[in-house]
Coordinates of C-alpha atoms in Angstrom, one line a residue:
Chain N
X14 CA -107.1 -115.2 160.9
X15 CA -109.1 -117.1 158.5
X16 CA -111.9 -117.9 160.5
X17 CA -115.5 -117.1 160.0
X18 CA -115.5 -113.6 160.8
X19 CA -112.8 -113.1 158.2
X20 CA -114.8 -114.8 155.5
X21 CA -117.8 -112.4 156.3
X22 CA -115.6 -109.7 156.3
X23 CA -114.0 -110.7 152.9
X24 CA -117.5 -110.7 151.3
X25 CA -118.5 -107.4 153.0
X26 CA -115.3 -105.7 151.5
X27 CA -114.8 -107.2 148.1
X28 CA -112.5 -104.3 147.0
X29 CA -110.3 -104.4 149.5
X30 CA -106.7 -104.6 147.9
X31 CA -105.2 -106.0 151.3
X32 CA -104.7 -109.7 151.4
X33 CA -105.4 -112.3 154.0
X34 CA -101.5 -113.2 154.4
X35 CA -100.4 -109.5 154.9
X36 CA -102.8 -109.1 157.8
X37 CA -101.6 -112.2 159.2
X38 CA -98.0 -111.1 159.3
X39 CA -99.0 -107.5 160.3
X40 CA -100.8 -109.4 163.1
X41 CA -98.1 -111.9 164.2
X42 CA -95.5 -109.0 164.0
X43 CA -97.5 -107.3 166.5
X44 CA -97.6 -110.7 169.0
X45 CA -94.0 -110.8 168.6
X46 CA -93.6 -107.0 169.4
X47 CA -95.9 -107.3 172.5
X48 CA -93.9 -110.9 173.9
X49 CA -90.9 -108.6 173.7
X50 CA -92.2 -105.9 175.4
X51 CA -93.3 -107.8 178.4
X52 CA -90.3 -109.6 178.4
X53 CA -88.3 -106.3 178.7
X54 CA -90.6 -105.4 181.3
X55 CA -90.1 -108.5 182.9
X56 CA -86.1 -108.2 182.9
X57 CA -86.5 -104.7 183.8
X58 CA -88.6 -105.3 187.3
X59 CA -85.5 -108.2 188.2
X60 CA -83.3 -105.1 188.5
X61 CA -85.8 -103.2 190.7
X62 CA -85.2 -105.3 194.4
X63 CA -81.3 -105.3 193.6
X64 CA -81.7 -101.3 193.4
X65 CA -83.8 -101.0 196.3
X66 CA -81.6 -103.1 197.9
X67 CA -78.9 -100.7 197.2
X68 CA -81.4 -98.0 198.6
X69 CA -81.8 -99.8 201.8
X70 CA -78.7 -99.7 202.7
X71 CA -77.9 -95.7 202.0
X72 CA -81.1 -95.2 204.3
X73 CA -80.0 -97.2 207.0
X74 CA -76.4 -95.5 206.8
X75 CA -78.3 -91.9 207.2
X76 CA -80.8 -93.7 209.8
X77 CA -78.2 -95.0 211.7
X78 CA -75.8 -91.9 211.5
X79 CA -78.6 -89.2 212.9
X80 CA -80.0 -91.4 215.6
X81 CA -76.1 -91.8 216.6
X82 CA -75.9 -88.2 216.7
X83 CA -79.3 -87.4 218.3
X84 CA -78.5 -89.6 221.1
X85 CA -75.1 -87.9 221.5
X86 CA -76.5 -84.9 221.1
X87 CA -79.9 -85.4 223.8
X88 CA -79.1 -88.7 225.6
X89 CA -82.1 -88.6 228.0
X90 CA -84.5 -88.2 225.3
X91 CA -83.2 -88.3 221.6
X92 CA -86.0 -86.7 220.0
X93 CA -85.0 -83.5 221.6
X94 CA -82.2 -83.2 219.7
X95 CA -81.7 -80.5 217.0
X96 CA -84.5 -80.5 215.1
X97 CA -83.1 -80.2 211.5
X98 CA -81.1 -83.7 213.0
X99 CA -84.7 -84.9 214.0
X100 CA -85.9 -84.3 210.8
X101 CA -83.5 -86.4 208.8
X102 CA -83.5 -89.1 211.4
X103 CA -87.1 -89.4 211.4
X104 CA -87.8 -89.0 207.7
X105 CA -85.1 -92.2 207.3
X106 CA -87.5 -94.1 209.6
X107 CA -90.3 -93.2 207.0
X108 CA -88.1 -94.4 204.0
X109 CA -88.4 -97.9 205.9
X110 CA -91.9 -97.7 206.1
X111 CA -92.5 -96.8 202.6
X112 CA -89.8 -99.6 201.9
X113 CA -91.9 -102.2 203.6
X114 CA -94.8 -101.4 201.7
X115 CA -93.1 -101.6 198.4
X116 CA -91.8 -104.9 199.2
X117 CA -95.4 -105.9 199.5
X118 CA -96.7 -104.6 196.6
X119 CA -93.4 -106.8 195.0
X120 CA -94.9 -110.1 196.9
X121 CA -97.9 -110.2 198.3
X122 CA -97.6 -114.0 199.4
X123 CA -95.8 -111.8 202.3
X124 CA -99.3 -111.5 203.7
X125 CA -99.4 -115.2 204.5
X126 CA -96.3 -115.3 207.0
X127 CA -97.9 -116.6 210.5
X128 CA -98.0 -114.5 213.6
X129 CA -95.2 -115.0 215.8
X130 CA -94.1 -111.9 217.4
X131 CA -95.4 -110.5 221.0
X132 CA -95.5 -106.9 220.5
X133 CA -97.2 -103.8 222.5
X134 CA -99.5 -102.3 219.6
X135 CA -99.7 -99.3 221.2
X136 CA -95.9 -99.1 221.1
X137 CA -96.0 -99.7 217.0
X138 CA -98.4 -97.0 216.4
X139 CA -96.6 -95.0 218.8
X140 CA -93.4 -95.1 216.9
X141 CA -95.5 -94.5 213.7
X142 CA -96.8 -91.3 214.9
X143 CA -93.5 -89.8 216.1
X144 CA -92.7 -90.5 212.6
X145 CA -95.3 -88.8 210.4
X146 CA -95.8 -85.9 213.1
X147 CA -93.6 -84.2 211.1
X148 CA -95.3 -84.8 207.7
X149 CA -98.6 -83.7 209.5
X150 CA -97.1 -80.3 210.7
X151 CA -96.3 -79.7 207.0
X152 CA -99.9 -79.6 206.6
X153 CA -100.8 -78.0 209.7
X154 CA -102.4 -81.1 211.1
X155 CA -101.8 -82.2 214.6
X156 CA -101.4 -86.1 215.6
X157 CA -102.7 -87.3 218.9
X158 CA -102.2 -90.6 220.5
X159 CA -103.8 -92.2 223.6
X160 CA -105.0 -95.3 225.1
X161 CA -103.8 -98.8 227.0
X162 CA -100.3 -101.0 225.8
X163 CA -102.5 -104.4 225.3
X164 CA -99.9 -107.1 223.6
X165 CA -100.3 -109.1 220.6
X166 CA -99.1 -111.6 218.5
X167 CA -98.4 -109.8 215.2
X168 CA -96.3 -110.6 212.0
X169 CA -93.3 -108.2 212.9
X170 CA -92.7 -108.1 208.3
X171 CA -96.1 -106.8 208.0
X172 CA -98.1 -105.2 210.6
X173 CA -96.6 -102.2 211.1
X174 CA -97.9 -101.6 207.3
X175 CA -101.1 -101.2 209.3
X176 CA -100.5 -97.7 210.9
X177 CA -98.3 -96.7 208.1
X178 CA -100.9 -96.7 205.5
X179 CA -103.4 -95.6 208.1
X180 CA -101.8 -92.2 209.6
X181 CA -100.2 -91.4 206.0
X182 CA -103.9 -91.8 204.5
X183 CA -105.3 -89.5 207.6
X184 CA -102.8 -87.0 207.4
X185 CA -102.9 -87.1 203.4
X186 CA -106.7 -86.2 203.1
X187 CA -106.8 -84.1 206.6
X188 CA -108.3 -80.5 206.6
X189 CA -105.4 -78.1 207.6
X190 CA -106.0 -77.1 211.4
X191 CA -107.4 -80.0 212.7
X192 CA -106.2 -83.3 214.6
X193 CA -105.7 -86.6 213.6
X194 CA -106.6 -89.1 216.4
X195 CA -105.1 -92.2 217.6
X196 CA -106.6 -94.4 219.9
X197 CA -105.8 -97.6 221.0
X198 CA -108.2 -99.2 223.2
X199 CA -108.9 -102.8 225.6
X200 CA -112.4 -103.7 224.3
X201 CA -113.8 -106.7 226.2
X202 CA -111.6 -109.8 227.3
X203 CA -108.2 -110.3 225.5
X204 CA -109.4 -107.7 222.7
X205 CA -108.3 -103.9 221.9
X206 CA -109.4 -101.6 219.1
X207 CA -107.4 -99.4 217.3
X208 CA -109.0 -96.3 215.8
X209 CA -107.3 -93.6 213.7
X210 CA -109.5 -90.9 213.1
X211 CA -109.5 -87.4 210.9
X212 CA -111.7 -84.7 209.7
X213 CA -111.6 -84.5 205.9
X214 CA -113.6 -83.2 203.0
X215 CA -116.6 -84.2 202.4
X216 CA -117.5 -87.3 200.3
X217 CA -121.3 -88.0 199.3
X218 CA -120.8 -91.2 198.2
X219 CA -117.8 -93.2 199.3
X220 CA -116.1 -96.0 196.8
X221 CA -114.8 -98.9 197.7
X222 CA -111.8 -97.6 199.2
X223 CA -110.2 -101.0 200.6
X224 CA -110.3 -102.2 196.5
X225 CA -107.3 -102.3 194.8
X226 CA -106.8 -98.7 192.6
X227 CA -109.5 -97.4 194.1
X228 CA -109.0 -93.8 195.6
X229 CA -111.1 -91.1 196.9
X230 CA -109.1 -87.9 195.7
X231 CA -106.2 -88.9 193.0
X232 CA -105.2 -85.2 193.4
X233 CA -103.9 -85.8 196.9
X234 CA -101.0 -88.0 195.6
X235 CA -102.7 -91.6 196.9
X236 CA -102.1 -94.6 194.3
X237 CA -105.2 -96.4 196.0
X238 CA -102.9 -99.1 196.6
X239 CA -102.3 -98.3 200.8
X240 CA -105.7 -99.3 201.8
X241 CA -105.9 -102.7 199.8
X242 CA -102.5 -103.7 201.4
X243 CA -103.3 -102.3 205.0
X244 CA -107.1 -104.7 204.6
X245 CA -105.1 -107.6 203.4
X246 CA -102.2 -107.4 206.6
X247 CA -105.5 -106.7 208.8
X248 CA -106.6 -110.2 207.3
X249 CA -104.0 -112.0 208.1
X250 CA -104.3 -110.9 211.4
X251 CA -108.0 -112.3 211.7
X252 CA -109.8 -109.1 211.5
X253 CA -110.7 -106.4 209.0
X254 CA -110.5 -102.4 208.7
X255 CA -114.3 -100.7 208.6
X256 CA -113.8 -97.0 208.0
X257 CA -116.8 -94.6 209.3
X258 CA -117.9 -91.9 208.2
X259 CA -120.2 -88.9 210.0
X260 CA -120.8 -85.2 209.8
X261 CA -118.4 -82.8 211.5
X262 CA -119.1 -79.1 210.1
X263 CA -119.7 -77.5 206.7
X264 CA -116.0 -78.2 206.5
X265 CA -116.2 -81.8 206.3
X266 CA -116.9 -85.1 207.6
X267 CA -114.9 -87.0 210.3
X268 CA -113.5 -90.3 209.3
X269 CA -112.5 -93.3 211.5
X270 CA -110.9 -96.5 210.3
X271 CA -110.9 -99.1 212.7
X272 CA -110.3 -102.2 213.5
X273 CA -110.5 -104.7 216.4
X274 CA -107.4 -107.1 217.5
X275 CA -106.8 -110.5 219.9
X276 CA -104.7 -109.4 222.7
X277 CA -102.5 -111.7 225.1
Chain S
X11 CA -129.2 -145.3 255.7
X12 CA -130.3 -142.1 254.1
X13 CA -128.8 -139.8 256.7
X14 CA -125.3 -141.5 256.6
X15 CA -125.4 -141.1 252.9
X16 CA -125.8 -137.3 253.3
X17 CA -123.2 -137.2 255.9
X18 CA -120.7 -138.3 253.1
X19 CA -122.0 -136.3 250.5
X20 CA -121.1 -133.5 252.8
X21 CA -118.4 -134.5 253.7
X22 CA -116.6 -134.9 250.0
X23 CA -118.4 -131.5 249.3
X24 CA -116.5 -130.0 252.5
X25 CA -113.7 -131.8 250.9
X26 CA -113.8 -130.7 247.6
X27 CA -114.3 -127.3 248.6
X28 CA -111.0 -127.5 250.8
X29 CA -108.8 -128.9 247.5
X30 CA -110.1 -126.2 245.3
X31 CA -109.2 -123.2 248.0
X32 CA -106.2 -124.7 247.6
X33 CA -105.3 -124.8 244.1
X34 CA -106.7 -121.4 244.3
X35 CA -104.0 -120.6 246.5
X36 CA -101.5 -122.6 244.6
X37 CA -101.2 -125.4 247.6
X38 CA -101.2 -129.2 245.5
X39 CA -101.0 -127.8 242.4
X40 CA -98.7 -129.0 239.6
X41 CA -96.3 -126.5 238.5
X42 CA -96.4 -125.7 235.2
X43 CA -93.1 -125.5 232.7
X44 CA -93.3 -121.6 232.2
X45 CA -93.1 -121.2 236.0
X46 CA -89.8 -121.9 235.5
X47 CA -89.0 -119.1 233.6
X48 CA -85.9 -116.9 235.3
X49 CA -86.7 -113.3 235.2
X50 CA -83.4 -112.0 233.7
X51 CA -82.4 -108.7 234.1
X52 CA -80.7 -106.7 231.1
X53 CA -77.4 -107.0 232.6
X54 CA -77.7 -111.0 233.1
X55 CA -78.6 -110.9 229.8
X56 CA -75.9 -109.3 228.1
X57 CA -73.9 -112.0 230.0
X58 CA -74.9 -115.3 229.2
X59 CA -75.9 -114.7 225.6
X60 CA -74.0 -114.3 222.7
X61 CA -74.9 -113.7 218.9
X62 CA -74.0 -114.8 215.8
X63 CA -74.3 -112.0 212.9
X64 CA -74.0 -113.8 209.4
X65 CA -73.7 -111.1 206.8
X66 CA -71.9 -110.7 203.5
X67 CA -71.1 -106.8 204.7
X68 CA -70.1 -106.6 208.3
X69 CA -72.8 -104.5 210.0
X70 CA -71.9 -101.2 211.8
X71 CA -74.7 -102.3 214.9
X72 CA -72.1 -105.1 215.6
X73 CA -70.0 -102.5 217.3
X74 CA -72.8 -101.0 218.8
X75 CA -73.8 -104.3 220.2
X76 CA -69.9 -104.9 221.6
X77 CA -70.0 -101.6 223.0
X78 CA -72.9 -102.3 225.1
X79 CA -71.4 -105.7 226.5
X80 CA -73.2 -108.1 224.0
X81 CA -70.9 -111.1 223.1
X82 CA -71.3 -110.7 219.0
X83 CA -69.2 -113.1 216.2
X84 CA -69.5 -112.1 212.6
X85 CA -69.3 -114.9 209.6
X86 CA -69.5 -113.1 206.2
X87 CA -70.3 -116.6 204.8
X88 CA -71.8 -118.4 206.8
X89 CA -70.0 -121.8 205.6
X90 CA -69.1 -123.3 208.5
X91 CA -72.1 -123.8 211.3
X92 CA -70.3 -126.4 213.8
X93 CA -70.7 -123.7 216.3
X94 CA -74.4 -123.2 216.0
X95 CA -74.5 -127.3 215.9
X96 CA -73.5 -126.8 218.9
X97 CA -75.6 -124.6 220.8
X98 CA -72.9 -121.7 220.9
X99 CA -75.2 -119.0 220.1
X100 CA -78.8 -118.1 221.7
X101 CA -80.0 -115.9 218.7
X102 CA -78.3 -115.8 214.9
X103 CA -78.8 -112.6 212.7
X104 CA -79.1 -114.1 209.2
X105 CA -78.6 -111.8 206.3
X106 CA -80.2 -113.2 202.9
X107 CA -77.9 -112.8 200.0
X108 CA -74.1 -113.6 199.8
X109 CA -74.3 -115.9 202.7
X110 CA -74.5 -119.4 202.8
X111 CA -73.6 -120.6 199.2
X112 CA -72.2 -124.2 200.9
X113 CA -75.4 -124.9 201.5
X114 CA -77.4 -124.3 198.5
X115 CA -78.4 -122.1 195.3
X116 CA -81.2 -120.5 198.1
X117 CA -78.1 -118.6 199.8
X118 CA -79.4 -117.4 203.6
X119 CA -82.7 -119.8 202.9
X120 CA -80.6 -123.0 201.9
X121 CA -78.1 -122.0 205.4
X122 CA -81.6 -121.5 207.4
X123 CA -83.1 -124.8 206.6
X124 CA -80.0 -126.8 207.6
X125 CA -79.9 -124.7 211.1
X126 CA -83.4 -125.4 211.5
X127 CA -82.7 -129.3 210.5
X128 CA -79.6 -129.4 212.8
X129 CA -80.9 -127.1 215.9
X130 CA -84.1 -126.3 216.0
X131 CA -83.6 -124.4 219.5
X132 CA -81.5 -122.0 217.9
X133 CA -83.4 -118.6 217.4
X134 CA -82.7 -116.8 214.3
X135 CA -83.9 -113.3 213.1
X136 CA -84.1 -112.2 209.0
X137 CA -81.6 -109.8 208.9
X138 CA -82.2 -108.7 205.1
X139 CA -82.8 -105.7 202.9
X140 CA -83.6 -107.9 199.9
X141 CA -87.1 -107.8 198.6
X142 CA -87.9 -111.7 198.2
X143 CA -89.3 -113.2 195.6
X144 CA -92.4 -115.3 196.5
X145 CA -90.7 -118.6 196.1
X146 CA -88.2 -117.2 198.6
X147 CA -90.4 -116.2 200.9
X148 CA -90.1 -119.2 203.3
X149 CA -86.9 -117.2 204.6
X150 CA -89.4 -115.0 206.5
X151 CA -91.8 -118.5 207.3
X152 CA -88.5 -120.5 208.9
X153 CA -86.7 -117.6 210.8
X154 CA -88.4 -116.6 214.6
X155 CA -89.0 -112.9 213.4
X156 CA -87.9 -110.2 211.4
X157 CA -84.8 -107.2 212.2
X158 CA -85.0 -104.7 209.6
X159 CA -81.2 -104.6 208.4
X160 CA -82.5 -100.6 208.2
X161 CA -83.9 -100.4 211.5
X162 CA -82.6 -97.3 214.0
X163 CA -80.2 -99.1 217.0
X164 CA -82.5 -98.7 219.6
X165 CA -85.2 -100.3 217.8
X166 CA -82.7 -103.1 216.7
X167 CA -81.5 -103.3 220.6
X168 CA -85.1 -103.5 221.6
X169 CA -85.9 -106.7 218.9
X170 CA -82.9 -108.2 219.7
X171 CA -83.2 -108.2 223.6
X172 CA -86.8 -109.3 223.2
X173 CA -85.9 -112.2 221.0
X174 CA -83.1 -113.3 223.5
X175 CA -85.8 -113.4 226.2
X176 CA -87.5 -115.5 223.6
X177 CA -84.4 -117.8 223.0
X178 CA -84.0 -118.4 226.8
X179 CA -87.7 -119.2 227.4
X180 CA -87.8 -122.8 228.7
X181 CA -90.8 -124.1 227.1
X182 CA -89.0 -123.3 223.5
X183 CA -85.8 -124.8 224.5
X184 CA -87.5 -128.0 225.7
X185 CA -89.8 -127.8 222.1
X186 CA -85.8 -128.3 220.5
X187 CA -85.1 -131.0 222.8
X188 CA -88.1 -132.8 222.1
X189 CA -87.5 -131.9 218.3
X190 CA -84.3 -133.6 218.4
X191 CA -84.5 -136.1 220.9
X192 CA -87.9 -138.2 220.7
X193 CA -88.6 -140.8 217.7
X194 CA -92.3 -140.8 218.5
X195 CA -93.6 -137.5 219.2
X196 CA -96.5 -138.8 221.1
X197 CA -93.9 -139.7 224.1
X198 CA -93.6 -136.1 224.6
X199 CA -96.4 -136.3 227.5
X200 CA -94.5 -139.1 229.9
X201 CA -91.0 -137.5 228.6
X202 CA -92.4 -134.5 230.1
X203 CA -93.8 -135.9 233.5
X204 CA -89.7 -137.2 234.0
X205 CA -88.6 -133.3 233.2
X206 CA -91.3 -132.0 235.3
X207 CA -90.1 -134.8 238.4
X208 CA -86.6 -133.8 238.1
X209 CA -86.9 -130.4 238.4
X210 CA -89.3 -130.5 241.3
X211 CA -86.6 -133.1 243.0
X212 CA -83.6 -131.0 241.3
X213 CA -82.3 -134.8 240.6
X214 CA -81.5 -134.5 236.8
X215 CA -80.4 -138.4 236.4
X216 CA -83.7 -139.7 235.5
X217 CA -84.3 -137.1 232.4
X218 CA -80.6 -138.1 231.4
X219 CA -81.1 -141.6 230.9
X220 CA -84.5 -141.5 229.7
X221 CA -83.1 -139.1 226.9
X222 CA -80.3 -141.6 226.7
X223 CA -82.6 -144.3 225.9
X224 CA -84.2 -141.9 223.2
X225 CA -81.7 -141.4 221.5
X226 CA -79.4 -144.2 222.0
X227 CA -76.5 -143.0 223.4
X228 CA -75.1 -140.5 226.3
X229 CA -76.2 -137.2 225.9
X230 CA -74.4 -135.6 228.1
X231 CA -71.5 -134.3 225.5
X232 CA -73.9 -133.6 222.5
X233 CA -76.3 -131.0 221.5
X234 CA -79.3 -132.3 223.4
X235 CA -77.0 -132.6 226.3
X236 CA -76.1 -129.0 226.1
X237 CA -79.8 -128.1 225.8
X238 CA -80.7 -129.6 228.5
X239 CA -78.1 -127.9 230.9
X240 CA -79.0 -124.9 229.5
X241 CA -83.0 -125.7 230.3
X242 CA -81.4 -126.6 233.7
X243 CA -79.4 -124.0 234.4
X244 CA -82.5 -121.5 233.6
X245 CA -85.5 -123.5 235.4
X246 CA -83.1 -123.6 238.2
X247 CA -82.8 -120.1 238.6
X248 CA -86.4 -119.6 237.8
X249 CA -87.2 -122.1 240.4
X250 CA -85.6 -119.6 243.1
X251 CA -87.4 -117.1 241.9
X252 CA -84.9 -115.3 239.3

């Protein structure tokens, strides 16, 4: 208030009844409103990691509680227990996952940990799709998984972020009766590539899917926040996620996200 | 002249050629440190490790972990650490919140950094639920790696087995003496040369008193002492092939 642009103003309007000084309280009322509503929003995201905190631990009760009883139930091979048993057991597991990814969304500084675990990526994505087979079958989609055990260094908090957002993404936009593919493959020396592919519709002209809020079909529940995450964990892992696209049948296009990896 | 002076030549090729067949076939080479790992079996395992659990709510994979043989003690504060001062426990499960509070306003961070100050050998997994605010995010940095406190039990058996491995490797345990023991870190190369000598000879006198002059005492009794019996004891059985 009483700049230039007001002065102009003032001689535009000469009638106007409304002074200077009661725009400039309206005005200053309205800061004031809008400092206390992001402070409210401030105090009320300190409450969110205490509550899924609180989560956490209900999940890992149910978690814990199911696998105790599938292994009971089926000790040679647990996930041949009931399936209803399966079901909750497995769908706990997911929680996690979806758990992890919130936590990164939270802090994204967690991106910057170093690499310090040896783990068998084909073992994590293993695991992963075991997980979300039964989230595919809702669709009708199958989930396939093949290829060599190569071992990496990988940050254990993050990386497994990588197949989440992946297989959830693949089995999100998949075409009912068809197959998402998993392959994990030794490319080279001390190198493997990891592929997941599916057959989706068909997009003329693909966005920027890896940008934050960016997302292909909003209808198919995705907050285009999965992909952003999964490029930046790829990052800290010294590589990036390419996604291709080619022509499958009328039906749609197959898509493949990829991404290469330093083995041991 | 000439032909003489190709004789020789030949003859340090010929010679050459003989010492690298041989390091090929591992004749006259140096062993290396991680040659002297022990391949431990589960079972071997379970029997010379134990675990600390530091937790404000006593975990139900505690008893899963006693069932299966493991040697597990639970602190729901955390307050007193003599026993990881002194080299009690191969691998610590450090929960974030509730714990800790004698060593600082950061709870389970504060209690991390004086284990890490105090015993850097000493192995030690985030055991939290608690999404960390960035300026708490060095909890994750300082700790070896991550057990999700939701994790199934035979995922958290699997972690945990792997990290004991990890906490028994050789080269780490020596990294802690060398942490703890050596002013100068650039000693580390001729400090290593004694290790190496001592374990070849399986004469451990030398590395004693050269520690001993490192730190200016005995080591036997103290923390370095009991790391380097514990190096020891492993090389020794990786040396027999273990």
């Amino acid at each position: 208030m009483g700049g230039e642009v007001e002065r102009k103003r003032a001689k535009e309007y000469r009638s106007s009844t409304i002074s200077a000084e009661v725009v400039a309280n309206y005005a200053k009322q309205m800061d004031l409103a809008e400092k206390e509503r992001i402070a409210a929003v401030a105090n009320e995201l300190k409450k969110y990691p205490p509550a899924l905190h609180e989560i956490r631990k209900y999940n890992r009760t149910i978690k814990q509680e199911a696998e105790r009883l599938c292994r009971a139930a089926s000790p040679s091979d647990a996930d041949n227990a009931d399936p209803s048993l399966v079901r909750i057991w497995k769908s706990s597991e997911l929680m996690t996952y979806q758990f992890e990814i919130l936590e990164l969304i939270a802090n994204e500084t967690l991106v910057d940990l170093p690499r310090k675990t040896e783990s068998e990526v084909y073992k994590i994505f293993h695991k992963c799709v075991r997980i979300y087979e039964l989230e595919a079958e809702k669709r009708n989609i199958s989930v396939s998984i093949r290829g060599s055990s190569p071992r990496a260094i990988v940050c254990d908090k993050t990386f497994p972020i990588i197949p989440t957002v992946l297989l959830e993404n693949a089995i999100r936009h998949g075409l009912s009766d068809t197959e998402v593919r998993v392959r994990v493959e030794d490319v080279g020396v001390k190198r493997c590539r990891i592929s997941v592919s599916n057959i989706g519709p068909r997009v003329e002209t693909l966005p920027d899917i890896f940008e934050k809020g960016v997302s292909v079909d909003k209808n198919a529940g995705g907050q285009g926040v999965g992909l952003y995450l999964a490029q930046l964990v790829a990052r800290q892992h010294g590589t990036l996620i390419t996604l291709d696209q080619a022509k499958y049948s009328e039906r749609g296009d197959v898509y493949t996200f990829a991404l290469g990896l330093e083995t041991l | 002249m000439r032909v003489k002076a190709g004789v020789r030549k030949e003859k340090r090729v010929q010679v050459r050629l003989i010492i690298d067949g041989g390091r090929m076939l591992g004749i006259g080479r140096k062993k290396e440190l991680a040659e002297y790992n022990p391949q431990l079996t589960r079972e071997e395992l379970i029997k010379r490790c134990r675990i600390l659990v530091i937790d404000d709510e006593k975990p139900s994979l505690i008893d899963d972990l006693s069932r299966d043989g493991f040697a597990v003690d639970y602190d729901n504060k955390g307050d007193d650490v003599s026993k990881i001062e002194k080299n009690i426990y191969d691998l610590v499960l450090l929960d974030f919140g509730g714990v800790g509070m004698a060593y600082g306003r950061d709870q389970g961070l504060s209690l991390l950094k004086h284990i890490k100050r105090v015993n850097p050998a000493t192995f030690v997994l985030a055991y939290t639920s608690k999404s960390l605010p960035p300026e708490q995010s060095a909890f994750y940095r300082l700790t070896d790696g991550t057990l999700y406190k939701d994790a199934g039990i035979q995922e958290s058996f699997e972690r945990i087995e792997q990290s004991l491995r990890q906490a028994l490797n050789v080269e780490r345990i020596w990294d802690g003496i060398v942490q703890l023991a050596l002013k100068n870190p650039e000693d580390r190369g001729e400090l290593e040369k004694t290790l190496m000598r001592c374990l070849k000879k399986k004469k451990f006198d030398n590395l004693y008193d050269r520690l001993a002059h490192e730190v200016g005492q005995s080591v036997k009794d103290g923390l370095v002492g009991g790391l380097v019996a514990k190096l020891i004891d492993l090389a020794m059985k990786g040396a027999v092939g273990g």
